[in-house]
XYZ file of C-alpha atoms in Angstrom:
345
model
C 113.819 47.200 112.226
C 113.667 50.320 114.168
C 116.975 50.139 116.368
C 120.174 48.081 116.267
C 122.402 47.713 119.469
C 125.929 46.709 118.965
C 129.125 46.130 121.080
C 130.788 49.736 120.969
C 132.794 50.208 118.110
C 136.220 51.429 117.256
C 137.499 53.595 114.083
C 140.570 52.150 112.705
C 141.273 55.035 110.649
C 140.773 58.605 111.528
C 142.370 62.032 110.732
C 142.020 64.636 113.783
C 144.314 67.393 112.718
C 145.407 69.345 115.645
C 144.832 72.253 118.074
C 141.609 74.318 117.763
C 140.709 72.184 114.612
C 141.040 69.103 116.584
C 138.958 70.405 119.514
C 136.416 71.004 117.044
C 135.692 67.529 115.628
C 136.999 65.256 118.334
C 133.709 65.121 120.274
C 131.860 63.792 117.304
C 134.457 60.899 117.273
C 134.538 60.428 120.845
C 130.813 60.207 120.852
C 130.587 57.337 118.715
C 133.524 55.126 119.324
C 135.759 53.866 121.864
C 139.122 54.118 120.326
C 140.566 55.241 117.215
C 143.739 54.909 115.277
C 144.772 58.384 114.838
C 146.669 59.406 111.617
C 150.142 60.773 111.767
C 150.341 63.280 108.535
C 150.364 66.379 110.613
C 152.753 69.248 109.879
C 155.495 68.500 110.737
C 154.591 64.697 110.792
C 154.743 62.298 113.713
C 157.702 60.317 113.301
C 158.798 59.276 116.765
C 157.384 57.784 119.922
C 158.119 61.030 121.752
C 156.257 62.897 119.010
C 153.155 60.306 119.219
C 153.310 60.677 123.075
C 152.820 64.618 122.767
C 150.278 64.454 120.300
C 148.225 61.702 122.231
C 148.311 63.814 125.283
C 146.952 67.055 123.383
C 144.046 64.749 122.065
C 143.412 63.554 125.603
C 143.297 67.049 127.020
C 140.732 68.314 124.067
C 138.473 65.555 125.057
C 135.049 66.485 126.369
C 134.747 66.087 130.012
C 133.809 62.758 131.160
C 135.056 61.040 127.870
C 136.871 57.685 127.912
C 137.793 57.802 124.628
C 141.290 56.633 123.923
C 143.387 57.674 120.825
C 145.741 54.655 119.269
C 148.754 56.229 117.859
C 150.784 55.841 114.660
C 154.164 56.966 113.274
C 154.647 58.298 109.996
C 157.311 55.966 107.698
C 160.010 58.103 106.735
C 163.595 57.064 105.692
C 164.733 58.158 108.888
C 162.509 55.618 110.834
C 165.006 53.223 112.573
C 164.319 49.638 113.518
C 165.025 50.410 117.235
C 162.343 53.317 117.075
C 159.661 50.754 115.977
C 160.808 48.448 118.827
C 159.934 51.436 121.091
C 156.909 51.953 119.335
C 155.782 48.446 119.970
C 157.098 48.697 123.660
C 155.108 51.894 124.264
C 151.789 50.425 124.592
C 150.227 53.520 122.897
C 151.581 53.371 119.051
C 149.941 50.701 117.257
C 151.180 50.989 113.916
C 153.464 52.567 111.101
C 151.629 54.248 108.531
C 153.000 54.406 104.857
C 152.355 57.497 102.665
C 153.937 57.046 99.227
C 155.145 60.452 98.712
C 152.953 62.698 96.689
C 149.851 60.279 97.080
C 147.574 62.373 99.259
C 147.368 65.129 101.994
C 150.673 65.992 103.812
C 152.337 63.195 102.337
C 155.660 64.998 101.250
C 157.734 63.464 103.855
C 156.728 59.939 102.609
C 158.826 57.523 100.970
C 159.433 57.121 97.276
C 160.057 53.055 97.525
C 160.374 50.589 100.322
C 163.850 49.334 99.510
C 165.423 52.101 101.734
C 163.489 51.321 104.724
C 163.277 47.406 104.340
C 165.439 46.978 107.725
C 162.833 48.724 109.613
C 159.969 46.712 107.798
C 161.928 43.444 108.627
C 161.824 44.590 112.213
C 158.193 45.170 112.474
C 157.428 41.854 110.948
C 159.574 40.095 113.754
C 157.639 41.948 116.463
C 154.325 41.981 115.029
C 153.945 45.849 114.733
C 151.122 46.472 111.868
C 152.144 48.387 108.790
C 149.293 50.604 107.785
C 149.386 51.279 103.951
C 148.024 53.883 101.537
C 148.069 51.779 98.753
C 148.322 53.919 95.692
C 151.267 54.551 93.320
C 152.179 57.710 92.347
C 153.708 57.326 88.866
C 151.909 60.118 86.747
C 151.749 57.680 83.879
C 149.063 55.415 85.887
C 145.488 56.414 85.557
C 144.241 57.850 88.943
C 141.493 55.218 88.884
C 143.998 52.669 88.561
C 146.568 53.249 91.181
C 145.388 51.141 93.782
C 145.210 48.117 91.650
C 148.771 49.141 90.392
C 149.941 49.212 93.889
C 148.796 45.715 94.571
C 150.792 44.481 91.716
C 154.100 46.660 92.104
C 154.197 46.981 95.820
C 151.969 44.781 97.783
C 152.667 41.320 96.189
C 156.292 41.845 96.261
C 156.460 43.286 99.691
C 154.524 40.048 101.322
C 156.611 37.562 99.204
C 159.615 39.233 100.884
C 158.134 39.506 104.212
C 155.473 36.983 104.497
C 154.669 37.469 108.107
C 154.347 41.204 107.997
C 151.027 42.355 109.427
C 149.369 44.700 106.986
C 146.337 46.954 107.011
C 145.433 47.938 103.530
C 143.631 51.244 104.379
C 140.617 52.713 102.781
C 140.584 49.973 100.110
C 138.148 51.173 96.946
C 138.257 48.359 94.399
C 137.399 44.896 93.557
C 141.160 44.034 93.017
C 141.848 45.046 96.554
C 139.049 43.256 98.246
C 140.015 40.313 96.469
C 143.728 40.580 97.421
C 142.859 40.911 101.011
C 140.491 37.771 100.990
C 142.931 35.705 99.416
C 145.932 37.046 101.443
C 147.027 35.338 104.741
C 145.563 36.149 108.208
C 148.285 38.780 108.648
C 146.647 41.072 106.025
C 143.240 42.790 106.791
C 141.604 45.983 105.381
C 139.729 49.157 106.544
C 136.714 50.312 104.545
C 135.134 53.816 104.641
C 131.611 54.703 104.543
C 132.166 56.770 101.436
C 133.241 53.737 99.168
C 130.421 51.767 100.628
C 127.928 54.363 99.664
C 128.956 56.476 96.922
C 130.564 55.807 93.356
C 132.561 58.261 91.035
C 129.170 59.490 89.762
C 128.893 61.266 93.207
C 131.905 63.599 92.168
C 129.990 65.301 89.439
C 126.313 65.055 90.391
C 124.762 68.954 89.748
C 128.349 69.774 88.955
C 131.721 69.249 90.586
C 131.123 68.147 94.108
C 134.625 69.165 95.929
C 133.475 67.650 99.228
C 132.971 64.338 97.676
C 136.607 64.344 96.747
C 138.860 62.122 98.710
C 142.144 59.985 97.920
C 141.971 57.095 96.950
C 139.052 58.602 94.716
C 135.534 57.143 94.509
C 135.281 54.380 91.890
C 132.850 52.810 89.329
C 130.072 51.103 90.676
C 131.193 47.682 90.093
C 134.004 48.349 92.687
C 131.333 49.958 95.274
C 129.537 46.954 95.032
C 132.463 44.467 95.536
C 133.505 46.295 98.765
C 129.948 45.937 100.092
C 129.834 42.323 99.214
C 133.122 41.944 101.023
C 131.993 43.655 104.399
C 128.920 42.242 104.233
C 130.180 38.417 103.675
C 131.018 38.536 107.537
C 134.753 38.044 106.772
C 136.879 38.995 109.841
C 139.417 40.545 107.566
C 137.593 43.874 107.014
C 136.958 46.398 109.912
C 135.609 50.063 109.941
C 137.822 52.878 109.228
C 136.292 56.174 108.442
C 139.139 58.106 107.020
C 137.293 60.995 108.301
C 139.431 63.919 107.193
C 138.249 67.275 108.053
C 139.343 70.263 105.644
C 137.985 73.690 106.129
C 135.674 74.608 103.669
C 137.484 77.427 101.764
C 140.226 75.047 101.225
C 137.838 72.585 99.534
C 135.990 74.907 97.306
C 139.103 76.442 95.688
C 141.518 75.232 93.040
C 143.490 73.428 95.778
C 140.573 70.872 96.127
C 142.147 69.252 99.277
C 141.336 65.652 99.421
C 139.184 64.301 102.292
C 135.634 63.586 103.383
C 134.357 64.416 106.895
C 132.057 61.869 108.087
C 132.690 61.579 111.840
C 129.594 63.644 112.804
C 127.211 60.626 111.528
C 129.836 57.632 110.866
C 127.711 54.861 112.507
C 124.434 56.093 110.626
C 126.235 55.826 107.240
C 127.812 52.546 108.105
C 124.131 51.335 109.057
C 122.605 52.616 106.121
C 125.101 50.576 103.983
C 124.534 47.438 105.682
C 120.944 47.698 105.720
C 120.776 48.454 102.042
C 122.997 45.354 101.473
C 120.564 43.242 103.719
C 123.039 42.215 106.064
C 122.488 44.568 109.390
C 123.476 41.459 111.353
C 127.104 41.805 109.925
C 127.591 45.444 111.016
C 128.631 44.563 114.673
C 131.484 42.308 113.786
C 132.706 44.851 111.162
C 132.527 47.817 113.406
C 133.286 46.408 116.602
C 135.238 42.787 116.491
C 137.188 42.411 113.466
C 139.524 45.464 114.000
C 140.651 44.818 117.735
C 140.947 40.996 116.805
C 143.443 41.963 114.075
C 145.333 44.333 116.297
C 145.464 41.875 119.217
C 143.672 44.442 121.362
C 140.619 43.645 123.730
C 137.063 44.050 122.417
C 135.310 46.738 123.974
C 132.610 46.384 126.750
C 129.317 48.074 126.723
C 126.930 48.776 123.528
C 125.726 51.872 121.431
C 122.360 51.863 119.949
C 121.213 53.146 116.824
C 117.602 54.367 116.084
C 115.749 54.634 113.074
C 114.941 58.466 113.290
C 115.273 60.741 110.428
C 117.548 64.038 110.984
C 118.778 66.603 109.089
C 122.672 66.971 108.807
C 123.810 70.551 109.167
C 125.198 72.374 106.127
C 128.260 72.612 108.187
C 130.015 72.486 111.406
C 132.398 74.710 113.208
C 136.076 74.058 112.592
C 138.471 76.072 114.620
C 137.806 79.613 113.179
C 136.552 78.116 110.005
C 133.627 75.724 109.331
C 133.927 72.139 107.748
C 131.206 70.792 105.496
C 130.060 67.182 106.519
C 129.044 64.458 104.287
C 125.561 64.723 103.346
C 125.272 68.089 104.362
C 121.838 69.650 104.308
C 120.365 66.291 103.620
C 118.469 63.572 105.941
C 119.732 60.514 107.484
C 117.461 57.792 108.454
C 119.511 56.476 111.304
C 121.215 58.199 114.413
C 123.176 57.361 117.380
C 120.724 57.120 120.311
C 120.856 60.020 122.764
C 122.564 62.024 119.944
């Protein structure tokens, strides 16, 4: 197989940053995807419909000329997010969900909530109106091993939440474990999950090959090979519960290669090539289209895209870095060769 044509896909989990940083990386996403769910963890975070509208306009203004890419916005769940505001979000037509960042779990999560009891009226309203709850699924208890935080979250948070609100529409974001894949498969149709390219292609050994690899550090962190295989089996099964979400998260090179060790992998430069590689390795290239182009819009209740994109088998070298405002961002597979590329790229 030397080419693969699929319906134009969407990215259901994306970090764009803001300002000049955003303008640097946005063309990569706009070239490959028709739409993307844009994460709200800016500083300060996007906590209201008005702030989401302003951020959306900044994205549209920064798009390359002629692009028809559409950003789909989200609100950051804080203790101040009211039931009335989520109704306004649903009615806006451009806010597609509310994002949970457990306080301290990942980049710019300081404004997140420590627990869900205090925001239950807001979640109840979301369940009533069908507004999706986008979940970063990790506990932050320091007594829990970092590699076990997703599995613990399922037991401590997800199961009780869905028992209390069985109709709440939940996207379990960037799942990384066998337990998460199994949980999603066994849950109702109101529960889906995004899966990143890095968690399909790499296990935790990638963090230490040839020394510590800061550009392979993301949260949730890469897991054991058994978990990577379980994720690949889940997405290659054809289940409509799993859909593409890169979690592409650009950080300046100097902030990754430091004691800070910012969490995030930049994959937007070649997202579809990475997924094509993963599905081909699993012997399931025919399952890529549904994962990339159908399952996400179906879950969110949005129309599927028209038009197509074509991936061609053609070796190309990934640059060692891309401009990122006045800085550089080191992409996934920097300086290495990929075997697939987007036609016309």
